[in-house]
mmCIF file of C-alpha atoms and ligand atoms in Angstrom:
data_model
loop_
_atom_site.group_PDB
_atom_site.id
_atom_site.type_symbol
_atom_site.label_atom_id
_atom_site.label_comp_id
_atom_site.label_asym_id
_atom_site.label_seq_id
_atom_site.Cartn_x
_atom_site.Cartn_y
_atom_site.Cartn_z
ATOM 1 C CA MET A 1 93.525 34.019 171.644
ATOM 2 C CA THR A 2 96.759 32.214 172.499
ATOM 3 C CA VAL A 3 99.395 33.370 174.976
ATOM 4 C CA SER A 4 102.883 31.852 175.313
ATOM 5 C CA SER A 5 105.902 32.759 177.377
ATOM 6 C CA ALA A 6 109.572 31.796 177.112
ATOM 7 C CA PRO A 7 112.578 32.541 179.344
ATOM 8 C CA GLY A 8 115.746 34.523 178.784
ATOM 9 C CA LYS A 9 119.156 33.050 179.630
ATOM 10 C CA VAL A 10 122.626 33.673 180.933
ATOM 11 C CA TYR A 11 125.737 32.044 179.523
ATOM 12 C CA LEU A 12 127.662 30.115 182.158
ATOM 13 C CA PHE A 13 130.312 29.718 179.435
ATOM 14 C CA GLY A 14 130.920 29.820 175.719
ATOM 15 C CA GLU A 15 129.138 32.716 173.962
ATOM 16 C CA HIS A 16 130.703 33.871 170.657
ATOM 17 C CA ALA A 17 132.896 30.736 170.402
ATOM 18 C CA VAL A 18 129.653 28.730 169.980
ATOM 19 C CA VAL A 19 129.104 30.524 166.649
ATOM 20 C CA TYR A 20 132.246 28.719 165.330
ATOM 21 C CA GLY A 21 131.310 25.234 166.512
ATOM 22 C CA GLU A 22 132.743 25.279 170.027
ATOM 23 C CA PRO A 23 130.408 24.090 172.812
ATOM 24 C CA ALA A 24 128.545 26.518 175.099
ATOM 25 C CA VAL A 25 126.445 26.172 178.266
ATOM 26 C CA PRO A 26 123.600 28.687 178.462
ATOM 27 C CA CYS A 27 121.101 28.451 181.338
ATOM 28 C CA ALA A 28 117.471 29.630 181.095
ATOM 29 C CA ILE A 29 116.492 32.133 183.805
ATOM 30 C CA GLU A 30 113.173 33.184 185.314
ATOM 31 C CA ARG A 31 112.785 36.383 183.296
ATOM 32 C CA ARG A 32 110.266 35.788 180.555
ATOM 33 C CA ALA A 33 108.867 37.312 177.378
ATOM 34 C CA THR A 34 105.125 36.826 176.838
ATOM 35 C CA VAL A 35 103.496 36.958 173.420
ATOM 36 C CA THR A 36 99.725 37.141 172.875
ATOM 37 C CA VAL A 37 98.347 36.284 169.439
ATOM 38 C CA GLU A 38 94.872 36.831 168.019
ATOM 39 C CA PRO A 39 94.310 35.565 164.455
ATOM 40 C CA ARG A 40 92.855 38.140 162.014
ATOM 41 C CA ASP A 41 90.442 37.779 159.117
ATOM 42 C CA ASP A 42 92.923 39.400 156.707
ATOM 43 C CA ASP A 43 96.641 38.808 156.055
ATOM 44 C CA HIS A 44 97.858 41.826 158.061
ATOM 45 C CA VAL A 45 100.146 41.666 161.058
ATOM 46 C CA ARG A 46 99.733 44.283 163.783
ATOM 47 C CA VAL A 47 102.297 44.330 166.573
ATOM 48 C CA VAL A 48 102.094 46.113 169.918
ATOM 49 C CA ALA A 49 105.458 45.988 171.694
ATOM 50 C CA GLU A 50 105.563 48.546 174.476
ATOM 51 C CA ASP A 51 109.075 47.673 175.657
ATOM 52 C CA LEU A 52 110.429 48.550 172.261
ATOM 53 C CA THR A 53 111.372 52.190 171.666
ATOM 54 C CA LEU A 54 112.765 53.711 168.503
ATOM 55 C CA ASP A 55 115.250 56.573 168.603
ATOM 56 C CA GLY A 56 114.805 59.182 165.898
ATOM 57 C CA PHE A 57 111.932 59.564 163.476
ATOM 58 C CA THR A 58 110.380 62.363 161.448
ATOM 59 C CA VAL A 59 106.731 63.377 161.539
ATOM 60 C CA GLU A 60 105.459 65.253 158.474
ATOM 61 C CA TYR A 61 102.180 67.207 158.415
ATOM 62 C CA SER A 62 100.745 68.204 155.051
ATOM 63 C CA GLY A 63 97.437 70.049 155.015
ATOM 64 C CA SER A 64 94.771 68.364 157.050
ATOM 65 C CA THR A 65 95.886 65.877 159.703
ATOM 66 C CA ASP A 66 92.540 64.052 159.590
ATOM 67 C CA SER A 67 94.171 60.902 158.372
ATOM 68 C CA GLY A 68 96.802 61.140 161.144
ATOM 69 C CA PRO A 69 100.429 62.246 160.871
ATOM 70 C CA ASP A 70 102.701 60.625 158.306
ATOM 71 C CA VAL A 71 105.455 59.171 160.480
ATOM 72 C CA ASP A 72 108.694 58.536 158.661
ATOM 73 C CA VAL A 73 110.719 56.068 160.723
ATOM 74 C CA PRO A 74 114.038 55.161 159.076
ATOM 75 C CA ARG A 75 113.676 51.730 157.472
ATOM 76 C CA PRO A 76 116.778 50.132 159.077
ATOM 77 C CA LEU A 77 115.512 51.074 162.559
ATOM 78 C CA VAL A 78 112.126 49.494 161.921
ATOM 79 C CA GLN A 79 113.780 46.396 160.477
ATOM 80 C CA ALA A 80 116.097 46.112 163.479
ATOM 81 C CA ALA A 81 113.141 46.467 165.846
ATOM 82 C CA MET A 82 110.705 44.262 163.938
ATOM 83 C CA GLY A 83 113.016 41.688 162.380
ATOM 84 C CA TYR A 84 112.656 39.040 165.082
ATOM 85 C CA ILE A 85 108.852 39.248 165.287
ATOM 86 C CA ASP A 86 108.604 39.231 161.500
ATOM 87 C CA ALA A 87 110.796 36.145 161.299
ATOM 88 C CA ALA A 88 108.702 34.409 164.005
ATOM 89 C CA VAL A 89 105.527 35.156 162.013
ATOM 90 C CA ASP A 90 107.138 33.698 158.869
ATOM 91 C CA GLN A 91 108.086 30.530 160.768
ATOM 92 C CA ALA A 92 104.574 30.132 162.203
ATOM 93 C CA ARG A 93 102.956 30.622 158.772
ATOM 94 C CA ASP A 94 105.330 28.058 157.311
ATOM 95 C CA ALA A 95 104.737 25.514 160.116
ATOM 96 C CA ALA A 96 100.959 25.828 159.727
ATOM 97 C CA ASP A 97 101.133 25.952 155.926
ATOM 98 C CA ALA A 98 99.155 29.199 156.097
ATOM 99 C CA PRO A 99 101.188 31.767 154.140
ATOM 100 C CA ASP A 100 98.428 34.395 154.306
ATOM 101 C CA ALA A 101 97.589 34.121 158.006
ATOM 102 C CA GLY A 102 97.245 37.511 159.740
ATOM 103 C CA PHE A 103 97.676 38.234 163.451
ATOM 104 C CA ASP A 104 97.300 40.859 166.151
ATOM 105 C CA ILE A 105 100.390 40.367 168.316
ATOM 106 C CA THR A 106 101.220 41.833 171.723
ATOM 107 C CA VAL A 107 104.718 41.442 173.161
ATOM 108 C CA GLU A 108 105.467 42.010 176.836
ATOM 109 C CA SER A 109 108.859 41.220 178.283
ATOM 110 C CA ALA A 110 110.763 41.410 181.549
ATOM 111 C CA ILE A 111 114.044 40.814 179.699
ATOM 112 C CA PRO A 112 116.089 43.939 178.929
ATOM 113 C CA LEU A 113 116.645 44.361 175.183
ATOM 114 C CA GLY A 114 120.038 43.712 173.633
ATOM 115 C CA ALA A 115 121.603 43.142 177.053
ATOM 116 C CA GLY A 116 122.855 39.576 176.629
ATOM 117 C CA LEU A 117 119.924 37.893 178.386
ATOM 118 C CA GLY A 118 118.453 36.539 175.154
ATOM 119 C CA SER A 119 115.402 38.795 174.758
ATOM 120 C CA SER A 120 115.386 38.136 171.016
ATOM 121 C CA ALA A 121 115.328 34.352 171.441
ATOM 122 C CA ALA A 122 112.590 34.509 174.107
ATOM 123 C CA VAL A 123 110.377 36.732 171.920
ATOM 124 C CA VAL A 124 110.894 34.505 168.872
ATOM 125 C CA VAL A 125 110.295 31.248 170.795
ATOM 126 C CA ALA A 126 107.161 32.534 172.556
ATOM 127 C CA GLY A 127 105.955 34.159 169.312
ATOM 128 C CA ILE A 128 106.291 30.976 167.245
ATOM 129 C CA ASP A 129 104.507 28.935 169.930
ATOM 130 C CA ALA A 130 101.612 31.385 170.330
ATOM 131 C CA ALA A 131 101.189 31.967 166.580
ATOM 132 C CA THR A 132 101.302 28.280 165.594
ATOM 133 C CA ARG A 133 98.838 27.365 168.350
ATOM 134 C CA ALA A 134 96.585 30.203 167.142
ATOM 135 C CA LEU A 135 96.562 28.399 163.768
ATOM 136 C CA GLY A 136 95.761 25.054 165.423
ATOM 137 C CA VAL A 137 99.257 23.567 165.152
ATOM 138 C CA ASP A 138 101.064 22.274 168.242
ATOM 139 C CA LEU A 139 104.837 22.055 167.844
ATOM 140 C CA ASP A 140 107.033 20.325 170.381
ATOM 141 C CA PRO A 141 109.716 22.443 172.111
ATOM 142 C CA GLU A 142 112.539 20.942 169.990
ATOM 143 C CA GLU A 143 110.769 22.001 166.806
ATOM 144 C CA ILE A 144 110.091 25.473 168.187
ATOM 145 C CA ALA A 145 113.798 25.704 169.098
ATOM 146 C CA ASP A 146 114.761 24.724 165.555
ATOM 147 C CA ARG A 147 112.396 27.205 163.915
ATOM 148 C CA ALA A 148 113.427 29.959 166.357
ATOM 149 C CA TYR A 149 117.071 29.294 165.475
ATOM 150 C CA ARG A 150 116.249 29.645 161.777
ATOM 151 C CA ALA A 151 114.524 32.958 162.558
ATOM 152 C CA GLU A 152 117.517 34.333 164.538
ATOM 153 C CA HIS A 153 119.934 33.037 161.902
ATOM 154 C CA GLU A 154 118.064 34.952 159.218
ATOM 155 C CA VAL A 155 117.762 38.205 161.197
ATOM 156 C CA GLN A 156 121.423 38.103 162.282
ATOM 157 C CA ASP A 157 122.644 37.653 158.669
ATOM 158 C CA GLY A 158 123.591 34.036 159.087
ATOM 159 C CA GLN A 159 125.548 34.671 162.293
ATOM 160 C CA ALA A 160 123.724 32.828 165.060
ATOM 161 C CA SER A 161 124.136 29.671 167.071
ATOM 162 C CA ARG A 162 121.364 27.419 168.346
ATOM 163 C CA ALA A 163 122.309 28.203 171.961
ATOM 164 C CA ASP A 164 119.913 31.027 172.944
ATOM 165 C CA THR A 165 116.859 29.625 171.193
ATOM 166 C CA PHE A 166 117.405 26.059 172.460
ATOM 167 C CA ALA A 167 117.845 27.256 176.071
ATOM 168 C CA SER A 168 114.727 29.422 175.812
ATOM 169 C CA ALA A 169 112.565 26.693 174.251
ATOM 170 C CA MET A 170 113.719 23.867 176.562
ATOM 171 C CA GLY A 171 114.473 25.674 179.838
ATOM 172 C CA GLY A 172 117.100 24.542 182.346
ATOM 173 C CA ALA A 173 120.837 24.346 181.650
ATOM 174 C CA VAL A 174 121.701 23.162 178.135
ATOM 175 C CA ARG A 175 124.764 22.348 176.092
ATOM 176 C CA VAL A 176 125.006 23.332 172.452
ATOM 177 C CA GLU A 177 127.774 22.407 170.014
ATOM 178 C CA GLY A 178 126.953 23.077 166.361
ATOM 179 C CA ASP A 179 123.660 21.294 165.645
ATOM 180 C CA ASP A 180 124.014 19.060 168.716
ATOM 181 C CA CYS A 181 121.740 20.442 171.448
ATOM 182 C CA ARG A 182 120.994 18.691 174.744
ATOM 183 C CA ALA A 183 119.828 19.275 178.303
ATOM 184 C CA VAL A 184 122.472 19.320 181.059
ATOM 185 C CA ASP A 185 121.712 17.831 184.463
ATOM 186 C CA ALA A 186 123.345 20.531 186.576
ATOM 187 C CA PRO A 187 122.850 21.630 190.184
ATOM 188 C CA ALA A 188 120.940 24.929 190.570
ATOM 189 C CA LEU A 189 123.682 27.558 190.365
ATOM 190 C CA PRO A 190 123.456 30.815 192.365
ATOM 191 C CA PHE A 191 123.441 33.330 189.494
ATOM 192 C CA VAL A 192 123.534 37.054 190.179
ATOM 193 C CA VAL A 193 123.062 39.437 187.242
ATOM 194 C CA GLY A 194 124.294 43.026 187.002
ATOM 195 C CA PHE A 195 122.938 45.339 184.282
ATOM 196 C CA ASP A 196 124.732 48.510 183.121
ATOM 197 C CA GLY A 197 121.615 49.871 181.388
ATOM 198 C CA GLY A 198 123.254 49.539 177.982
ATOM 199 C CA ALA A 199 122.903 47.244 175.009
ATOM 200 C CA GLY A 200 125.139 45.739 172.350
ATOM 201 C CA ASP A 201 124.415 44.994 168.716
ATOM 202 C CA THR A 202 124.687 41.199 168.478
ATOM 203 C CA GLY A 203 125.282 41.166 164.702
ATOM 204 C CA GLU A 204 128.057 43.787 164.863
ATOM 205 C CA LEU A 205 129.814 42.167 167.836
ATOM 206 C CA VAL A 206 129.734 38.721 166.197
ATOM 207 C CA ALA A 207 131.117 40.259 162.989
ATOM 208 C CA GLY A 208 133.947 41.876 164.999
ATOM 209 C CA VAL A 209 135.006 38.527 166.475
ATOM 210 C CA ARG A 210 134.781 36.915 163.049
ATOM 211 C CA ALA A 211 137.102 39.580 161.585
ATOM 212 C CA LEU A 212 139.684 39.158 164.385
ATOM 213 C CA ARG A 213 139.543 35.390 164.012
ATOM 214 C CA GLU A 214 140.242 35.677 160.295
ATOM 215 C CA LYS A 215 143.029 38.228 160.787
ATOM 216 C CA TYR A 216 145.024 36.577 163.583
ATOM 217 C CA ASP A 217 145.724 32.927 164.312
ATOM 218 C CA PHE A 218 145.965 33.818 167.989
ATOM 219 C CA ALA A 219 142.389 35.161 167.881
ATOM 220 C CA ALA A 220 141.258 31.843 166.362
ATOM 221 C CA ASP A 221 143.220 30.133 169.163
ATOM 222 C CA THR A 222 141.406 32.336 171.691
ATOM 223 C CA VAL A 223 138.060 31.125 170.343
ATOM 224 C CA GLU A 224 139.286 27.524 170.682
ATOM 225 C CA ALA A 225 140.532 28.241 174.207
ATOM 226 C CA ILE A 226 136.996 29.336 175.128
ATOM 227 C CA GLY A 227 135.875 25.907 173.889
ATOM 228 C CA ASP A 228 138.479 24.320 176.213
ATOM 229 C CA ILE A 229 137.052 26.280 179.154
ATOM 230 C CA VAL A 230 133.561 24.983 178.341
ATOM 231 C CA ARG A 231 134.815 21.372 178.111
ATOM 232 C CA GLU A 232 136.550 21.770 181.491
ATOM 233 C CA GLY A 233 133.404 23.314 182.986
ATOM 234 C CA GLU A 234 131.062 20.622 181.748
ATOM 235 C CA THR A 235 133.282 17.917 183.238
ATOM 236 C CA LEU A 236 132.891 19.668 186.606
ATOM 237 C CA LEU A 237 129.102 19.859 186.160
ATOM 238 C CA ALA A 238 128.885 16.190 185.149
ATOM 239 C CA GLU A 239 130.690 15.158 188.348
ATOM 240 C CA ALA A 240 128.326 17.164 190.584
ATOM 241 C CA ASP A 241 125.095 15.840 192.098
ATOM 242 C CA PRO A 242 122.294 17.724 190.302
ATOM 243 C CA GLU A 243 119.918 17.238 193.249
ATOM 244 C CA SER A 244 122.189 18.873 195.866
ATOM 245 C CA GLU A 245 123.273 22.444 196.503
ATOM 246 C CA PRO A 246 126.491 23.084 194.570
ATOM 247 C CA SER A 247 129.540 22.558 196.791
ATOM 248 C CA GLU A 248 131.982 25.350 197.558
ATOM 249 C CA ASP A 249 134.681 23.470 195.614
ATOM 250 C CA LEU A 250 132.436 23.313 192.547
ATOM 251 C CA LEU A 251 131.578 27.032 192.762
ATOM 252 C CA ASP A 252 135.265 27.864 193.213
ATOM 253 C CA ALA A 253 136.255 25.889 190.147
ATOM 254 C CA LEU A 254 133.364 27.163 187.978
ATOM 255 C CA GLY A 255 134.079 30.740 189.115
ATOM 256 C CA GLU A 256 137.719 30.455 188.089
ATOM 257 C CA LEU A 257 136.632 29.271 184.630
ATOM 258 C CA MET A 258 134.099 32.127 184.357
ATOM 259 C CA ASP A 259 136.830 34.663 185.165
ATOM 260 C CA PHE A 260 139.079 33.121 182.519
ATOM 261 C CA ASN A 261 136.204 33.092 179.997
ATOM 262 C CA HIS A 262 135.595 36.811 180.620
ATOM 263 C CA GLY A 263 139.284 37.576 180.051
ATOM 264 C CA LEU A 264 139.216 35.845 176.676
ATOM 265 C CA LEU A 265 135.987 37.621 175.647
ATOM 266 C CA GLU A 266 137.643 40.893 176.645
ATOM 267 C CA ALA A 267 140.624 40.001 174.464
ATOM 268 C CA LEU A 268 138.231 39.393 171.562
ATOM 269 C CA GLY A 269 136.969 42.958 171.968
ATOM 270 C CA VAL A 270 133.390 42.300 173.096
ATOM 271 C CA SER A 271 133.569 43.643 176.663
ATOM 272 C CA SER A 272 133.301 47.313 177.598
ATOM 273 C CA ARG A 273 134.503 49.617 180.336
ATOM 274 C CA SER A 274 131.183 49.355 182.198
ATOM 275 C CA LEU A 275 130.911 45.562 181.827
ATOM 276 C CA ASP A 276 134.494 45.238 183.123
ATOM 277 C CA SER A 277 133.670 47.488 186.034
ATOM 278 C CA LEU A 278 130.632 45.354 186.962
ATOM 279 C CA VAL A 279 132.728 42.196 186.658
ATOM 280 C CA TRP A 280 135.322 43.652 189.037
ATOM 281 C CA ALA A 281 132.616 44.898 191.434
ATOM 282 C CA ALA A 282 131.162 41.380 191.572
ATOM 283 C CA ARG A 283 134.574 39.855 192.204
ATOM 284 C CA SER A 284 135.277 42.304 195.033
ATOM 285 C CA GLY A 285 131.770 41.581 196.333
ATOM 286 C CA ASP A 286 133.000 38.046 196.931
ATOM 287 C CA ALA A 287 131.572 36.345 193.853
ATOM 288 C CA TYR A 288 133.197 33.008 192.994
ATOM 289 C CA GLY A 289 133.601 34.320 189.453
ATOM 290 C CA ALA A 290 132.065 36.804 187.028
ATOM 291 C CA LYS A 291 131.850 37.345 183.283
ATOM 292 C CA LEU A 292 129.836 39.214 180.705
ATOM 293 C CA THR A 293 126.895 37.267 179.273
ATOM 294 C CA GLY A 294 125.732 37.161 175.658
ATOM 295 C CA ALA A 295 127.061 39.286 172.852
ATOM 296 C CA GLY A 296 128.611 41.972 175.113
ATOM 297 C CA GLY A 297 129.345 45.581 174.197
ATOM 298 C CA GLY A 298 127.075 46.649 177.067
ATOM 299 C CA GLY A 299 124.276 45.032 179.021
ATOM 300 C CA CYS A 300 124.685 42.318 181.620
ATOM 301 C CA ILE A 301 127.277 40.385 183.560
ATOM 302 C CA VAL A 302 126.641 37.141 185.426
ATOM 303 C CA ALA A 303 128.336 36.158 188.678
ATOM 304 C CA LEU A 304 128.137 33.157 191.017
ATOM 305 C CA ASP A 305 127.328 33.879 194.651
ATOM 306 C CA PRO A 306 124.873 32.118 196.980
ATOM 307 C CA THR A 307 125.014 35.056 199.450
ATOM 308 C CA ASP A 308 123.644 38.613 199.027
ATOM 309 C CA GLU A 309 127.108 40.175 198.930
ATOM 310 C CA THR A 310 127.622 40.354 195.168
ATOM 311 C CA GLN A 311 124.149 41.768 194.559
ATOM 312 C CA THR A 312 124.736 44.429 197.233
ATOM 313 C CA ALA A 313 128.192 45.285 195.856
ATOM 314 C CA LEU A 314 126.716 45.665 192.366
ATOM 315 C CA GLN A 315 123.857 47.838 193.641
ATOM 316 C CA TYR A 316 126.435 50.282 195.055
ATOM 317 C CA THR A 317 128.564 50.299 191.896
ATOM 318 C CA PRO A 318 128.313 53.470 189.774
ATOM 319 C CA GLY A 319 126.961 52.526 186.354
ATOM 320 C CA CYS A 320 124.968 49.529 187.601
ATOM 321 C CA VAL A 321 121.260 50.211 186.986
ATOM 322 C CA ASP A 322 119.941 46.861 188.213
ATOM 323 C CA ALA A 323 121.262 43.826 190.087
ATOM 324 C CA PHE A 324 119.162 40.761 190.735
ATOM 325 C CA ARG A 325 119.303 37.065 191.516
ATOM 326 C CA ALA A 326 118.472 34.967 188.440
ATOM 327 C CA GLU A 327 116.787 31.666 189.273
ATOM 328 C CA LEU A 328 117.169 28.827 186.792
ATOM 329 C CA ALA A 329 113.967 28.532 184.708
ATOM 330 C CA THR A 330 113.213 24.820 184.685
ATOM 331 C CA THR A 331 110.362 25.255 182.179
ATOM 332 C CA GLY A 332 111.112 26.604 178.718
ATOM 333 C CA VAL A 333 108.357 27.729 176.374
ATOM 334 C CA ARG A 334 104.897 27.314 177.843
ATOM 335 C CA ALA A 335 101.278 28.191 177.135
ATOM 336 C CA GLU A 336 99.848 30.826 179.469
ATOM 337 C CA ASP A 337 96.242 30.556 178.233
ATOM 338 C CA GLY A 338 95.248 27.200 179.658
ATOM 339 C CA ASN A 339 95.331 25.594 176.192
ATOM 340 C CA ASP A 340 98.670 23.903 176.622
ATOM 341 C CA THR A 341 99.013 20.358 175.476
ATOM 342 C CA LYS A 342 102.671 20.227 176.475
ATOM 343 C CA THR A 343 105.457 21.945 178.350
ATOM 344 C CA SER A 344 109.138 21.462 177.691
ATOM 345 C CA GLU A 345 109.492 20.048 181.219
ATOM 346 C CA GLU A 346 107.134 17.158 180.446
ATOM 347 C CA ASP A 347 108.825 16.537 177.121
ATOM 348 C CA ALA A 348 112.359 16.604 178.498
HETATM 349 N N1 ADP B 1 109.926 43.173 174.347
HETATM 350 C C1 ADP B 1 110.251 43.126 173.047
HETATM 351 N N2 ADP B 1 109.348 43.509 172.102
HETATM 352 C C2 ADP B 1 109.681 43.434 170.799
HETATM 353 N N3 ADP B 1 110.878 43.043 170.319
HETATM 354 C C3 ADP B 1 111.803 42.667 171.203
HETATM 355 C C4 ADP B 1 111.543 42.682 172.607
HETATM 356 N N4 ADP B 1 112.636 42.242 173.246
HETATM 357 C C5 ADP B 1 113.559 41.985 172.283
HETATM 358 N N5 ADP B 1 113.078 42.220 171.063
HETATM 359 C C6 ADP B 1 113.811 42.095 169.787
HETATM 360 O O1 ADP B 1 115.113 41.575 170.081
HETATM 361 C C7 ADP B 1 116.153 42.548 169.755
HETATM 362 C C8 ADP B 1 117.298 42.436 170.758
HETATM 363 O O2 ADP B 1 117.972 41.198 170.531
HETATM 364 P P1 ADP B 1 119.554 41.013 170.638
HETATM 365 O O3 ADP B 1 120.249 42.184 170.020
HETATM 366 O O4 ADP B 1 119.886 39.664 170.137
HETATM 367 O O5 ADP B 1 119.837 41.101 172.193
HETATM 368 P P2 ADP B 1 119.461 40.072 173.356
HETATM 369 O O6 ADP B 1 118.938 38.852 172.710
HETATM 370 O O7 ADP B 1 120.736 39.866 174.089
HETATM 371 O O8 ADP B 1 118.471 40.768 174.223
HETATM 372 C C9 ADP B 1 115.404 43.880 169.778
HETATM 373 O O9 ADP B 1 116.053 44.830 168.954
HETATM 374 C C10 ADP B 1 114.034 43.483 169.218
HETATM 375 O O10 ADP B 1 114.079 43.368 167.812
HETATM 376 C C1 PMV B 2 127.241 36.070 170.739
HETATM 377 C C2 PMV B 2 126.270 34.890 170.733
HETATM 378 O O1 PMV B 2 127.016 33.697 171.022
HETATM 379 C C3 PMV B 2 125.217 35.033 171.831
HETATM 380 C C4 PMV B 2 124.350 36.265 171.716
HETATM 381 O O2 PMV B 2 123.470 36.362 172.846
HETATM 382 P P1 PMV B 2 122.525 37.620 173.041
HETATM 383 O O3 PMV B 2 121.687 37.749 171.811
HETATM 384 O O4 PMV B 2 123.412 38.802 173.246
HETATM 385 O O5 PMV B 2 121.714 37.316 174.265
HETATM 386 C C5 PMV B 2 125.641 34.768 169.355
HETATM 387 C C6 PMV B 2 124.916 33.455 169.105
HETATM 388 O O6 PMV B 2 125.245 32.432 169.741
HETATM 389 O O7 PMV B 2 124.030 33.435 168.228
HETATM 390 MG MG1 MG B 3 119.713 37.818 170.998
#
């Protein structure tokens, strides 16, 4: 049996624009998905994922129910739910050159689904690591990141960047621009996350931005302007001492850029009334800055605040179902079964 975990992430800057080649800075956070894999003697794949719920299915009884009810779950719902795990299994079979390998897979995750914290990337990264190790193949974190990207790219109909999967596989703060992925030496930033209980459909939201970008030059300019914000932000990070607490000046400047980034994402149509209300609650709670994180539509915002004020303000905001401090995850994908021959920290 092999067990692997991988972290979720928040975007300091740059989601959506990263899909069109602009840079982005996602940061891995200490909320992890854990995948347990047991190889099988046949080529079947059996998945237990208790955090995953499906809305709407039909159960048909005909005559005796000895063989159990015939559950008719609409195909698209199953595909949406299972696509990422399926794609991770395909990648692991390919990496181990074992096209007929079968697995019993259990997924457990502390990352809310579809909420912009990269649950899909964490599940795919941890799944590829656990399944390849179960087949006796040990991939390094960069290769897991690459295969996880290919899996997300396939599931999201060709609309995915390398950002989420690279951050999850490597841990820490990273910078992604097209195929160029690298670690960023940044001070530990005081992230606070607010969750509205909702979710967004990544594929649909990315398609919406793509359509606007094709329709209006000013929407294409907006995407480029997000890239400018990221470039400005990474200059600030590069000037800071990664070993020290971030200075107030740095937090002020990063916060201003986060606020601007949120405004541009809002203009591109990927925010929502509840995300905006959490962003404003964080700002009135004294955050240095706040923005939505990930695809948007519903889910999470991220704010910068070293004190408890933003978290408290969010907790008292109607529509906020959870508010928590998100520590930077310095380790990306890792074995949880004592069979690890590497961690991304050692490799970095
Ligand atoms: N705990 C889990 N168990 C099984 N699948 C999961 C789990 N968490 C996430 N997933 C997969 O990831 C999808 C959500 O990914 P996505 O829409 O990209 O949002 P995000 O990555 O922001 O959480 C789910 O529909 C599901 O397919
Ligand atoms: C919108 C996007 O930039 C980030 C999506 O993040 P998430 O899946 O919502 O956590 C898409 C991508 O980079 O693949
Ligand atoms: Mg995702």
